[in-house]
Coordinates of C-alpha atoms in Angstrom, one line a residue:
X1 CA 127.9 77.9 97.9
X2 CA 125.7 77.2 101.0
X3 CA 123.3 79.8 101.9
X4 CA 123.4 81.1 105.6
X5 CA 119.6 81.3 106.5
X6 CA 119.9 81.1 109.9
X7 CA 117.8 84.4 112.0
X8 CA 119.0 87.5 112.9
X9 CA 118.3 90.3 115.0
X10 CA 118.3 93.7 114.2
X11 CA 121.1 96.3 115.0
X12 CA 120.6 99.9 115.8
X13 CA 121.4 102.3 112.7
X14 CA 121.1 105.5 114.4
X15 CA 119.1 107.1 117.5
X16 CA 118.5 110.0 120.0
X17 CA 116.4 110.5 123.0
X18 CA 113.5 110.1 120.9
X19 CA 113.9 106.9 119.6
X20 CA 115.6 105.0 117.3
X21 CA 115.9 102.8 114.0
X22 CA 117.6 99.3 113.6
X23 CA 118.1 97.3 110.1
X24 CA 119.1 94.3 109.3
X25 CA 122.0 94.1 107.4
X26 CA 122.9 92.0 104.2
X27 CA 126.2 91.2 105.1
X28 CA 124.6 89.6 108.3
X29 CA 121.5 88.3 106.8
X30 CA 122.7 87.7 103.0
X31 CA 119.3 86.8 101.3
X32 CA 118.7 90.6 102.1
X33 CA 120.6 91.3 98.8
X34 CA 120.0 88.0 97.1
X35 CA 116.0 88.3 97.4
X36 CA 116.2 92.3 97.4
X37 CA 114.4 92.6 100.4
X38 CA 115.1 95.4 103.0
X39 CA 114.1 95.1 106.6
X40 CA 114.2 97.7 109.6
X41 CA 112.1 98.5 112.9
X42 CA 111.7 102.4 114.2
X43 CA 110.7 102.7 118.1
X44 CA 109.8 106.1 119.2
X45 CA 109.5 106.9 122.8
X46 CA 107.1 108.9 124.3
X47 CA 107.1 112.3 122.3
X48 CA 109.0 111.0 119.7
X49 CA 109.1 112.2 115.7
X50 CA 110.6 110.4 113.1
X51 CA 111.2 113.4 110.8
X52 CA 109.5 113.4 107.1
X53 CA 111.5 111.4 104.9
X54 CA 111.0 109.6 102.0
X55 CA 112.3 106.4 100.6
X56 CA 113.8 104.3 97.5
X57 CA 111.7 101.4 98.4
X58 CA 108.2 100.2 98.4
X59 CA 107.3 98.8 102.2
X60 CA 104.8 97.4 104.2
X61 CA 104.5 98.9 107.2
X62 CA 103.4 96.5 110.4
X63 CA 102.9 98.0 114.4
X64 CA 104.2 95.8 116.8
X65 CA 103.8 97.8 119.8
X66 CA 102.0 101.0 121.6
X67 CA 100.0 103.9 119.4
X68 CA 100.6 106.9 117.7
X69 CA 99.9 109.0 114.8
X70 CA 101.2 108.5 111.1
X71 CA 101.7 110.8 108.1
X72 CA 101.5 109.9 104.9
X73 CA 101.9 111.7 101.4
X74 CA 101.1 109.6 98.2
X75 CA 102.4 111.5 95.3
X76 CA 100.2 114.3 94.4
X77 CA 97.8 113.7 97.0
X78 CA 97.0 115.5 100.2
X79 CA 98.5 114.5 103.6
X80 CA 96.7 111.9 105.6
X81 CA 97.2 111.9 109.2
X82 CA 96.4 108.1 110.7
X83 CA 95.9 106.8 114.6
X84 CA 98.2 103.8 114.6
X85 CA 97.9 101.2 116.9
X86 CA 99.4 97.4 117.4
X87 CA 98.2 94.8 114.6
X88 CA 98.0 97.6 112.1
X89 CA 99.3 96.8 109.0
X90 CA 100.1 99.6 106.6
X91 CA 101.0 99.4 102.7
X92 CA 103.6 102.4 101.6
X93 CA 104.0 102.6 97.8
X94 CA 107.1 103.6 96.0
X95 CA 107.8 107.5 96.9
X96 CA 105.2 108.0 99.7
X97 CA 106.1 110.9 102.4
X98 CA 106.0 109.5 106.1
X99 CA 106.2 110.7 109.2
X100 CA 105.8 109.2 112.8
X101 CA 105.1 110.3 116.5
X102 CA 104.6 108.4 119.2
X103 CA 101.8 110.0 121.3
X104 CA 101.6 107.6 124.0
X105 CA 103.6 106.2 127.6
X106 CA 104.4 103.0 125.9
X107 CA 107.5 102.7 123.3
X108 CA 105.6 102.6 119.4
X109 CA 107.6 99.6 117.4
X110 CA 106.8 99.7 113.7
X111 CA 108.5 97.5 111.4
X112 CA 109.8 97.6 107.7
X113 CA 110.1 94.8 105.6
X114 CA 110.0 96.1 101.9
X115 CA 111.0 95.3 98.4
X116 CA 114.5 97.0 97.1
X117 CA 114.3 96.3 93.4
X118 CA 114.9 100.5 93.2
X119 CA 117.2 101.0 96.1
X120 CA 120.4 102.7 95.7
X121 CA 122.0 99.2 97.8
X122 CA 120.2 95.9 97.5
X123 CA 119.2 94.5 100.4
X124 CA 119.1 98.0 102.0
X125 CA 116.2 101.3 102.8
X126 CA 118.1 104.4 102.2
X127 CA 115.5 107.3 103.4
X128 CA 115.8 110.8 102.4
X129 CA 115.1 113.3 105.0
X130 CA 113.3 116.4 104.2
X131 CA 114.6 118.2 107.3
X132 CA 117.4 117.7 110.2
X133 CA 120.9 118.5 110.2
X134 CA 120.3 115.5 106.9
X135 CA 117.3 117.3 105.3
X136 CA 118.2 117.6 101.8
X137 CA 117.6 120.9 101.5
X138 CA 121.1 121.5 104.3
X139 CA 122.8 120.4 100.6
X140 CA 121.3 122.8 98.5
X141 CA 123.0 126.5 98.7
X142 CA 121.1 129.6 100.5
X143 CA 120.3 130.9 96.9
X144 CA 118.8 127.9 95.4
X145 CA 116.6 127.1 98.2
X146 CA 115.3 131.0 98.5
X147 CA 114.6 130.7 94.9
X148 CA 112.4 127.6 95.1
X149 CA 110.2 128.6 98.5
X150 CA 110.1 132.6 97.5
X151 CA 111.9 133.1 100.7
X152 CA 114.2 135.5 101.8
X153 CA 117.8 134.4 102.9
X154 CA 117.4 135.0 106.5
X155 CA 114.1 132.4 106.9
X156 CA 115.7 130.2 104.5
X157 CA 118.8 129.9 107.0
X158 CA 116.2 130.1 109.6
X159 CA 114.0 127.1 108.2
X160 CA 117.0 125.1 106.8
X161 CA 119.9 125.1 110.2
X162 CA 117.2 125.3 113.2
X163 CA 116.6 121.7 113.4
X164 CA 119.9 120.2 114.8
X165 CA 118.5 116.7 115.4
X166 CA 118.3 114.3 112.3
X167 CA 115.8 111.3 111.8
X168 CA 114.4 111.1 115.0
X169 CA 113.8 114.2 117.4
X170 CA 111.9 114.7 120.8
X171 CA 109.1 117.0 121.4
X172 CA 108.3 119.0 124.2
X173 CA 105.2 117.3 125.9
X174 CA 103.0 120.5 125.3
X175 CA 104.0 120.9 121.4
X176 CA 100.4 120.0 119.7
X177 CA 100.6 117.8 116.3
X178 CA 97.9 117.6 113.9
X179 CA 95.5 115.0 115.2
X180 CA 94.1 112.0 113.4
X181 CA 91.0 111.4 111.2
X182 CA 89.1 108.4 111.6
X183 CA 87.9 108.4 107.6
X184 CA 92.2 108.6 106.6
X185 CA 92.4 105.3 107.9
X186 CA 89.9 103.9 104.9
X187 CA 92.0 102.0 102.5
X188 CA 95.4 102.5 103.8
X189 CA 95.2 100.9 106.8
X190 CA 94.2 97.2 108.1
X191 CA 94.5 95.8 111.5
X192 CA 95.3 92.6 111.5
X193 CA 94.3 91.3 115.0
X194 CA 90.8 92.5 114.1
X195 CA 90.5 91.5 110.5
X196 CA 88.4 88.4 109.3
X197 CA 90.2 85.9 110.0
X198 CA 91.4 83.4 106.7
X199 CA 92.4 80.3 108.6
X200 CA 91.1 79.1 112.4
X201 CA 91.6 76.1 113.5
X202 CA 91.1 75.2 117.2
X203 CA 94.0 74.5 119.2
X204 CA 96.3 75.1 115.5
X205 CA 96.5 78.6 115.0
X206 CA 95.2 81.4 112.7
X207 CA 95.6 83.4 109.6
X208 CA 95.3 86.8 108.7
X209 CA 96.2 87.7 104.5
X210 CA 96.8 90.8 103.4
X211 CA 96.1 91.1 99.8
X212 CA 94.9 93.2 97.3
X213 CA 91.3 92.4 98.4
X214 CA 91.3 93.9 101.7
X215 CA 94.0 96.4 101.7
X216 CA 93.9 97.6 97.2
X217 CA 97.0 99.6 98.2
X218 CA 99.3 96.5 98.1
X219 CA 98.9 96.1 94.3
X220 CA 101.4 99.2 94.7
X221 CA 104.0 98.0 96.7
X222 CA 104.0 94.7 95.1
X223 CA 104.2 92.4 98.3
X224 CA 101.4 90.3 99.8
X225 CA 101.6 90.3 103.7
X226 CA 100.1 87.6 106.7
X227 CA 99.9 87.9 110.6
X228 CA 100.1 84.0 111.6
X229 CA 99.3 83.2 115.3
X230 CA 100.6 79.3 116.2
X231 CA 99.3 78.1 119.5
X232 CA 101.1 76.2 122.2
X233 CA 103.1 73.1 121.1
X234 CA 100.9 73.4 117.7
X235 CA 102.7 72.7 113.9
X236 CA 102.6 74.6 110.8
X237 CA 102.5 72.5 107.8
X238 CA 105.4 72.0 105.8
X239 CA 105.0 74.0 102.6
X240 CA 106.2 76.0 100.1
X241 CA 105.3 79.4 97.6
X242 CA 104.4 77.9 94.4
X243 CA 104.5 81.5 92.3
X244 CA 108.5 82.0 92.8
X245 CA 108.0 84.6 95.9
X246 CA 110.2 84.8 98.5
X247 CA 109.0 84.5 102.3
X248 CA 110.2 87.0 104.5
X249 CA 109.5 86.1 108.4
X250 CA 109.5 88.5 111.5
X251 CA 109.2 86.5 115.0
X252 CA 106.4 89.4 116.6
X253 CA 106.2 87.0 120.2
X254 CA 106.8 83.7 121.5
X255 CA 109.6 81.1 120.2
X256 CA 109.4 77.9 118.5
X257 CA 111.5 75.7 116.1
X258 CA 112.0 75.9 112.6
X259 CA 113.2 73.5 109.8
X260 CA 113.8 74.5 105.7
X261 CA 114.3 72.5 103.4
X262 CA 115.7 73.1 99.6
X263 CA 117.3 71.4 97.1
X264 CA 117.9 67.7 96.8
X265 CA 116.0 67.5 100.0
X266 CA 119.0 69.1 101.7
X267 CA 118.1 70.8 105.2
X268 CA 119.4 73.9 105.0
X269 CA 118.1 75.6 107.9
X270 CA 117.1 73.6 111.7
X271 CA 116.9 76.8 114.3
X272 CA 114.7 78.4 117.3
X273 CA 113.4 80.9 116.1
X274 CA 112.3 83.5 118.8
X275 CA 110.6 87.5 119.6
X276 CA 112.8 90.1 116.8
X277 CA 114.1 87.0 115.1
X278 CA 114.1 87.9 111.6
X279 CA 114.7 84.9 108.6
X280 CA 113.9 84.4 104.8
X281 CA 112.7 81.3 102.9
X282 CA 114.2 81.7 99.4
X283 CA 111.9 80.7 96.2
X284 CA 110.7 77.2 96.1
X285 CA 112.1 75.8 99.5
X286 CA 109.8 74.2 101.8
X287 CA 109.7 75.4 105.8
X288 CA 108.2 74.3 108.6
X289 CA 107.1 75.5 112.3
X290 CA 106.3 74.3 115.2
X291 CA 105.4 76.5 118.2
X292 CA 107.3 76.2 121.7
X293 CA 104.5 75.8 124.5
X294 CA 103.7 79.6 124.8
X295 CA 102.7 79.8 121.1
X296 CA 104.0 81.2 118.6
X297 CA 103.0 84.5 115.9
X298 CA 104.9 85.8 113.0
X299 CA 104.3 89.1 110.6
X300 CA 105.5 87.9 107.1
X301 CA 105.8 89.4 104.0
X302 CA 105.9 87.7 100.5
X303 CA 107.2 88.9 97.4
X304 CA 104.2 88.9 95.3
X305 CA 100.5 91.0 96.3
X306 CA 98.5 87.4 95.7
X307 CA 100.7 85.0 97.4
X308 CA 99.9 81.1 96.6
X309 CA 100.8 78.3 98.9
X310 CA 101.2 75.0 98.3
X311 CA 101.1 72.5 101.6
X312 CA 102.7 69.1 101.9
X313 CA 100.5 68.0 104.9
X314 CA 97.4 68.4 105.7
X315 CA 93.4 68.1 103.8
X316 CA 94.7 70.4 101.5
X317 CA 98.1 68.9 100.8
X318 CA 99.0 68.0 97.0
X319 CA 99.9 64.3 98.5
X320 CA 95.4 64.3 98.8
X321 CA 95.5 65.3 95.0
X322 CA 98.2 62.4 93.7
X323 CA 96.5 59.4 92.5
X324 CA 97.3 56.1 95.2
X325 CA 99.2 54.1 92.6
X326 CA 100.8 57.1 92.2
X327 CA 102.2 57.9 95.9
X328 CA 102.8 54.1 95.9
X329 CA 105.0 53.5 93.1
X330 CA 107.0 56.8 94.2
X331 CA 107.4 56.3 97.8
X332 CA 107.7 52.3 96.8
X333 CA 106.1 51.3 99.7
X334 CA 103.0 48.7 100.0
X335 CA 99.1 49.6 99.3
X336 CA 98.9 49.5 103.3
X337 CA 101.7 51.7 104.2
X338 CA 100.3 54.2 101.2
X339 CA 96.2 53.6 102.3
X340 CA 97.5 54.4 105.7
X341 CA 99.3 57.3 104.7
X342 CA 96.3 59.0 102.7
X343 CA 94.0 58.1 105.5
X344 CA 95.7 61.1 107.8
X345 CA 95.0 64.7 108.3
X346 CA 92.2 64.2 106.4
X347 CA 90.2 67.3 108.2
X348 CA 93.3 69.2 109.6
X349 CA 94.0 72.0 107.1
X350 CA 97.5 73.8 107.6
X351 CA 98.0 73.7 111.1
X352 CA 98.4 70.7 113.7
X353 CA 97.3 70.6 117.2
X354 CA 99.7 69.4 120.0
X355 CA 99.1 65.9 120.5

């Protein structure tokens, strides 16, 4: 059966004047269920609250526009209240409690791509709402929650039915939310357009990797993350994930085109690929970029903390490890043809300048 890899766009899930939250769906995007990956974007307008909720999936959290504020709950730990801005990339472990407001003019765009090995559907975030008219607690009888917050009836009913909204609500401009600490943002948080960077290459592009080194949290949501910025007209080298991950790709701005490649050297995927584009690489299969003229980045997510790559062009490319009789016997080609071959890309690394 031939697998449709070709991108999607998100659809809108549910919404009010406060924002709303799109998904991807796996009968769209089928390698959602195959691969177990979920994938979803909240945008908040100004004032804007995604109520607390929990969820059945570990994420990785990644800002793609405006600033706000985040809370976060690890189990049996205090709440940390986080500034959130573009770039920032935020690691959300298996049963966390979150909440986001949106504190500024512009929209705030944060998006979920997560792993649903524990989800209720494959392929799918189901979150659990601790209040709205889809708070848990609206399921529970009057009795039961009384008896669990030592309230009386008439707060419970007051507490439980005053919030009409669900998932996202609107706040009045003068309603004052906790505000952020600077020292919550130490080890759960790490901006990607300011981070080290792991790859630069003039007129190529650049790398950002988020791993276990620079963000520990991701050793508990199991994923290993990278911003990649291509520049104009530039080529990212064909490769593939050589520890059985799957490659999950967002489009965060520009456009370009992209190739994969699979089985018995069968293309299976030859696309432009733009802005809210969302695709997957399954396990094994090679892909390939290159950037339209206006560049090119990408926010992708891969399904291991410690992500190896193995390139098929390039100075670091396994053809510059094979022995020459080697690549000449198997591409059965002359010792010229094969010298010539070996004597390219021998300083580019993983990403080619135009021209």
């Amino acid at each position: 059966m031939d697998l449709d890899l070709s991108p999607k766009l998100a659809k809108k899930v549910y919404g009010s004047d406060g924002g709303s939250y799109h998904a991807w769906c796996p009968s769209e995007l089928p390698m959602l269920r195959q691969g177990n990956i979920g994938a979803a974007k909240l945008a908040l307008a100004k004032n804007g609250l995604a109520l607390p909720r929990y969820s059945d999936s570990a994420k990785v959290a990644y800002v793609l526009q405006g600033c706000g504020v985040a809370g976060i709950v690890l189990p049996e730990s205090e709440e940390k209240v986080i500034a959130i801005k573009t770039g920032d990339a935020i690691a959300l472990p298996f049963g966390v409690v979150t909440w986001w407001y949106n504190q500024g003019d512009t929209d705030l765009v944060v998006l979920f791509l997560g792993d649903t090995k524990t989800a209720h559907k494959a392929g799918e975030f189901t979150d659990f709402f601790l209040t709205g008219s889809n708070g848990i607690f609206t399921g529970f009888t009057t009795e039961f929650v009384s008896r669990a917050w030592d309230l009386k009836e008439d707060i419970v009913k007051s507490l439980v039915g005053s919030q009409s909204g669900s998932g996202i609500v609107k706040l009045d401009a003068g309603f004052k939310m906790p505000q952020p600490k600077e020292e919550h943002r130490k080890g759960m948080v790490l901006n990607c357009e300011e981070a080290p960077l792991d790859v630069d290459i003039k007129n190529g592009g650049r790398v950002v990797v988020l791993n276990t080194n620079n963000l520990p949290l991701v050793s508990q949501v199991g994923l290993g993350a990278d911003l990649v910025k291509l520049d104009g007209s530039a080529m990212c080298s064909p490769g593939f994930s050589c520890d059985s991950a799957l490659q999950v790709t967002y489009i965060v701005k520009g456009s370009g085109r992209a190739q994969v490649v699979g089985v018995d050297g069968k293309r299976v995927l030859e696309t432009t690929v733009k802005a809210g584009n969302l695709f997957i690489v399954p396990r094994f299969f090679v892909v390939s970029k290159i950037a339209d003229p206006d560049g090119m980045s990408w926010f992708s997510i891969i399904t291991t903390p410690n992500p190896i790559f193995t390139h098929l062009a390039g100075r670091t490319s396994v053809w510059k490890a094979l022995s020459p009789q080697v690549l000449q016997a198997s591409f059965n080609v002359p010792q010229d043809v094969e010298a010539a071959f070996r004597s390219k890309r021998m300083d580019s690394e993983i990403f080619f300048p135009s021209g």
